[in-house]
Coordinates of C-alpha atoms and ligand atoms in Angstrom, one line a residue:
M12 CA 90.1 94.5 141.0
D13 CA 89.1 97.8 142.0
N14 CA 87.3 100.0 139.2
N15 CA 86.4 102.6 141.4
L16 CA 86.9 106.3 140.2
L17 CA 88.4 109.1 142.3
T18 CA 86.7 112.4 143.9
P19 CA 88.4 115.6 144.3
D20 CA 89.0 115.2 147.6
K21 CA 90.7 112.0 147.4
D22 CA 92.8 113.2 143.7
P23 CA 96.5 114.7 144.7
M24 CA 98.0 113.8 141.3
G25 CA 94.8 115.5 139.5
A26 CA 94.8 118.6 142.0
A27 CA 98.6 119.1 140.9
I28 CA 97.8 119.0 137.0
F29 CA 93.9 120.8 137.1
D30 CA 96.4 123.7 139.6
Y31 CA 99.6 123.3 136.9
H32 CA 97.4 123.9 133.7
Q33 CA 95.5 127.0 135.6
N34 CA 98.3 128.5 136.9
R35 CA 101.3 127.4 134.8
K36 CA 103.2 126.6 137.9
A37 CA 102.2 124.2 140.9
G38 CA 103.2 122.9 144.4
R39 CA 104.9 120.0 145.7
L40 CA 103.5 116.4 144.8
R41 CA 104.6 114.4 147.2
V42 CA 104.9 110.7 147.1
F43 CA 104.9 108.5 150.5
S44 CA 105.8 104.8 150.3
S45 CA 106.2 102.0 153.5
Q46 CA 109.2 101.2 151.1
F47 CA 110.9 104.0 150.3
D48 CA 112.3 107.7 151.5
E49 CA 109.2 110.5 150.8
D50 CA 110.1 111.3 146.7
E51 CA 108.5 113.8 145.2
I52 CA 106.7 113.9 140.8
P53 CA 107.6 117.4 138.6
V54 CA 104.5 118.6 137.7
K55 CA 105.7 120.2 135.1
Q56 CA 106.8 116.8 134.0
L57 CA 103.9 115.4 133.7
F58 CA 102.7 117.6 131.1
R59 CA 106.3 116.9 129.1
T60 CA 105.8 117.4 124.5
L61 CA 106.8 114.8 122.4
K62 CA 110.7 116.3 122.5
Q63 CA 110.5 115.9 126.4
M64 CA 109.9 112.8 126.9
P65 CA 111.9 109.5 127.4
I66 CA 113.0 107.5 124.6
L67 CA 110.8 104.0 125.4
E68 CA 108.3 106.3 125.7
Q69 CA 108.4 108.3 122.2
T70 CA 108.6 105.2 120.3
A71 CA 105.6 103.5 122.0
L72 CA 104.1 106.5 120.3
K73 CA 105.8 106.1 117.2
L74 CA 104.6 102.3 117.6
A75 CA 100.8 102.8 118.2
Q76 CA 98.4 102.6 115.6
G77 CA 94.9 101.7 114.1
K78 CA 92.5 102.6 117.4
I79 CA 94.7 104.0 120.3
L80 CA 93.7 103.3 124.2
D81 CA 95.4 106.0 125.9
V82 CA 95.1 104.0 129.9
G83 CA 95.3 106.1 132.7
A84 CA 96.3 109.1 130.5
G85 CA 97.1 112.0 133.3
S86 CA 97.6 115.4 131.5
G87 CA 97.0 114.3 128.4
C88 CA 100.7 114.3 126.8
H89 CA 101.0 110.9 125.5
A90 CA 97.5 112.1 123.5
L91 CA 97.5 115.0 122.6
A92 CA 100.8 113.6 120.4
L93 CA 99.3 111.1 119.3
Q94 CA 95.8 113.6 117.7
E95 CA 99.0 115.9 116.4
M96 CA 100.5 112.7 114.7
K97 CA 97.2 111.9 112.9
K98 CA 96.5 109.0 114.8
E99 CA 92.9 108.7 116.9
V100 CA 93.2 107.7 120.8
C101 CA 90.5 107.5 123.2
A102 CA 92.0 108.6 126.5
I103 CA 90.3 107.4 130.2
D104 CA 91.8 108.2 134.3
I105 CA 89.6 107.9 136.9
S106 CA 90.4 111.5 138.2
P107 CA 87.9 113.8 137.6
L108 CA 90.3 116.5 137.6
S109 CA 92.7 114.9 134.9
V110 CA 89.3 114.3 132.3
E111 CA 88.6 117.7 133.2
V112 CA 92.0 119.3 132.0
M113 CA 92.5 116.5 129.2
K114 CA 89.6 118.1 127.2
E115 CA 90.2 121.6 128.2
Q116 CA 93.8 120.9 126.7
G117 CA 91.6 119.5 123.7
V118 CA 91.8 116.1 123.8
K119 CA 89.1 115.1 121.5
D120 CA 88.3 111.5 123.2
V121 CA 88.7 111.5 126.8
R122 CA 86.7 109.3 129.1
L123 CA 86.0 109.1 133.1
L124 CA 86.5 105.8 133.6
N125 CA 87.9 102.6 135.4
L126 CA 90.2 100.4 132.8
F127 CA 88.8 97.8 134.7
D128 CA 85.4 98.6 134.2
E129 CA 83.6 96.1 132.8
H130 CA 80.5 98.2 131.4
F131 CA 83.0 99.6 129.1
R132 CA 83.3 97.1 126.3
E133 CA 85.1 98.7 122.9
T134 CA 88.3 97.7 121.2
F135 CA 91.4 98.9 120.2
D136 CA 94.3 98.2 117.7
T137 CA 97.0 99.0 120.7
I138 CA 96.4 100.2 124.3
L139 CA 99.3 102.4 125.8
M140 CA 100.4 102.4 129.4
L141 CA 103.3 104.6 130.2
M142 CA 105.1 106.0 132.7
N143 CA 105.9 102.8 134.3
G144 CA 102.3 101.3 133.1
S145 CA 102.5 97.9 134.8
G146 CA 101.7 99.8 138.0
I147 CA 98.5 100.0 137.4
I148 CA 98.0 96.6 137.8
G149 CA 98.7 97.2 141.2
R150 CA 99.9 93.4 142.1
I151 CA 101.2 90.3 140.8
E152 CA 98.0 88.3 142.0
N153 CA 96.0 90.9 139.5
I154 CA 97.9 89.1 136.8
P155 CA 95.4 87.0 135.7
A156 CA 92.1 89.5 136.1
F157 CA 95.0 92.2 134.0
F158 CA 95.1 89.7 130.9
L159 CA 91.1 88.9 130.9
R160 CA 91.0 92.9 130.4
M161 CA 93.0 93.1 127.9
K162 CA 91.9 89.8 125.9
Q163 CA 88.4 91.7 126.3
L164 CA 89.7 95.1 124.8
L165 CA 92.5 93.8 122.2
S166 CA 91.3 94.0 118.6
P167 CA 91.9 91.0 116.7
G168 CA 96.1 91.6 115.9
G169 CA 96.0 94.4 118.6
C170 CA 98.5 95.2 121.3
I171 CA 99.4 96.5 124.1
L172 CA 102.9 98.7 124.6
M173 CA 103.7 99.4 128.1
D174 CA 106.7 100.7 130.1
S175 CA 108.1 99.4 133.4
S176 CA 111.3 99.0 134.9
D177 CA 112.9 96.1 136.8
L178 CA 113.8 97.3 140.9
R179 CA 115.9 95.1 141.7
Y180 CA 118.5 98.2 141.6
L181 CA 117.7 99.3 144.5
F182 CA 119.0 95.5 146.0
E183 CA 122.2 95.8 144.8
E184 CA 125.1 94.8 146.9
E185 CA 128.4 96.7 146.9
D186 CA 130.0 93.6 145.3
G187 CA 127.4 93.3 142.7
S188 CA 125.4 90.8 144.1
F189 CA 121.4 91.5 144.9
L190 CA 120.2 90.6 148.1
I191 CA 116.3 89.4 147.5
D192 CA 113.5 88.4 150.4
I193 CA 112.7 85.5 147.7
A194 CA 110.1 84.5 150.4
G195 CA 108.7 88.2 150.9
D196 CA 106.7 89.7 148.5
Y197 CA 107.6 90.1 144.7
Y198 CA 110.3 92.5 144.9
G199 CA 108.6 95.4 142.5
Q200 CA 105.2 95.5 144.7
V201 CA 105.4 99.1 146.2
D202 CA 102.8 100.8 147.9
F203 CA 102.6 104.8 147.6
R204 CA 99.9 107.4 148.7
M205 CA 100.5 110.8 147.7
Q206 CA 99.6 114.2 148.8
Y207 CA 99.2 117.8 146.9
K208 CA 98.6 120.6 149.5
D209 CA 96.3 119.6 152.2
I210 CA 95.2 116.4 150.1
K211 CA 96.1 113.6 150.6
G212 CA 95.0 110.2 148.5
D213 CA 95.0 106.8 149.7
S214 CA 97.6 104.5 149.6
F215 CA 97.8 102.4 146.4
D216 CA 99.5 99.3 145.5
W217 CA 102.4 100.0 142.6
L218 CA 103.4 97.1 140.2
Y219 CA 106.8 97.6 138.4
I220 CA 107.9 94.1 136.8
D221 CA 110.8 92.7 135.8
P222 CA 111.0 91.4 131.8
Q223 CA 111.6 88.3 133.3
T224 CA 108.4 88.1 135.8
L225 CA 107.0 89.5 133.0
E226 CA 107.2 86.7 130.2
L227 CA 106.4 84.0 132.5
Y228 CA 103.2 85.5 133.0
A229 CA 102.5 86.2 130.2
S230 CA 102.7 82.7 128.8
E231 CA 101.0 81.5 131.3
N232 CA 97.8 84.0 130.1
G233 CA 98.2 83.6 126.6
F234 CA 100.0 86.0 125.9
K235 CA 103.7 86.8 124.6
V236 CA 105.9 89.4 124.9
E237 CA 108.3 91.4 123.0
I238 CA 111.0 94.1 124.8
V239 CA 110.7 96.8 122.1
K240 CA 114.0 99.3 123.7
R241 CA 115.6 99.3 126.7
G242 CA 116.2 102.3 128.8
K243 CA 119.3 103.5 130.5
H244 CA 118.4 102.2 134.0
Y245 CA 117.2 99.3 134.2
D246 CA 113.6 100.4 132.8
Y247 CA 111.6 99.0 129.4
L248 CA 109.1 99.5 126.4
A249 CA 107.1 95.5 126.1
K250 CA 104.4 95.2 123.4
L251 CA 102.4 92.5 124.0
T252 CA 100.4 90.9 122.0
L253 CA 98.0 87.2 121.6
T254 CA 99.4 84.4 121.1
Ligands
LIG13 N1 100.2 108.2 131.7 C1 100.5 109.7 132.3 C2 100.0 109.6 134.1 C3 100.3 109.0 134.8 S1 100.3 108.6 136.4 C4 102.0 110.3 132.0 O1 103.0 109.2 131.2 O2 101.9 111.4 132.5 C5 99.2 107.5 136.0 C6 97.8 107.4 136.1 O3 96.7 106.6 135.9 C7 96.9 108.7 136.6 O4 96.3 109.7 135.9 C8 95.3 107.7 137.6 O5 94.5 108.3 137.9 C9 95.6 107.0 136.5 N2 95.0 105.5 137.5 C10 95.6 104.4 138.1 N3 94.7 103.8 137.8 C11 93.5 103.4 137.1 C12 92.5 102.7 136.5 N4 92.9 101.6 137.0 N5 92.2 103.0 135.1 C13 92.0 104.7 134.5 N6 93.3 104.7 135.1 C14 93.8 104.5 136.2

């Protein structure tokens, strides 16, 4: 799996987070995909407080315990909320700009690090992957490598708390049936590219996974899945533990 870091010239989200942190406002963080129409991520949302977070995220933060790893921590919103709750958290991200902002915001343990960098060998009681956290897995075929990495990073009895969405609603017909090409790639595999001002990122894969598919792959790789909570729109929070 790719275990690189971003550079500021290829890191639109980091640049947006940096801008918002400095000026309390930011331009448009634009999202492109070959599968969807152009979209936007409101930069302010990346700085959400505990109260502003969706219920799935609030639940994950409540359940997180022991030594916690916040994977792809962004502006540090979850890490800061956990610190407020007097919990112990290490935040990692591949974006140098985001890591800088997290330090300035007061996240105590922040590292510029890719989840898949095998030099990183600490263990954690809770691994948090939030805001469609399954996305970091990228593609279905990366799932075995992802679970191997999780086995290295989890303390005995530890768990992964991850949110995702079932994208099947995008393929819903008027009669309520779903038109999905089963010979094609898995329907939750999405390619994204982001742009902030004139900073254009490279295209990357982001995996949305439905609960059944997650359970299937988890069981093949020695994990069991508990769906802790379901959101209002095909989204859910899963807790994964070793079998
Ligand atoms: N969790 C934050 C940010 C989500 S955006 C929030 O909920 O607001 C996803 C973040 O993951 C980005 O900041 C991106 O730089 C980071 N990221 C992507 N791939 C990563 C990887 N392999 N290892 C660590 N961080 C990663």
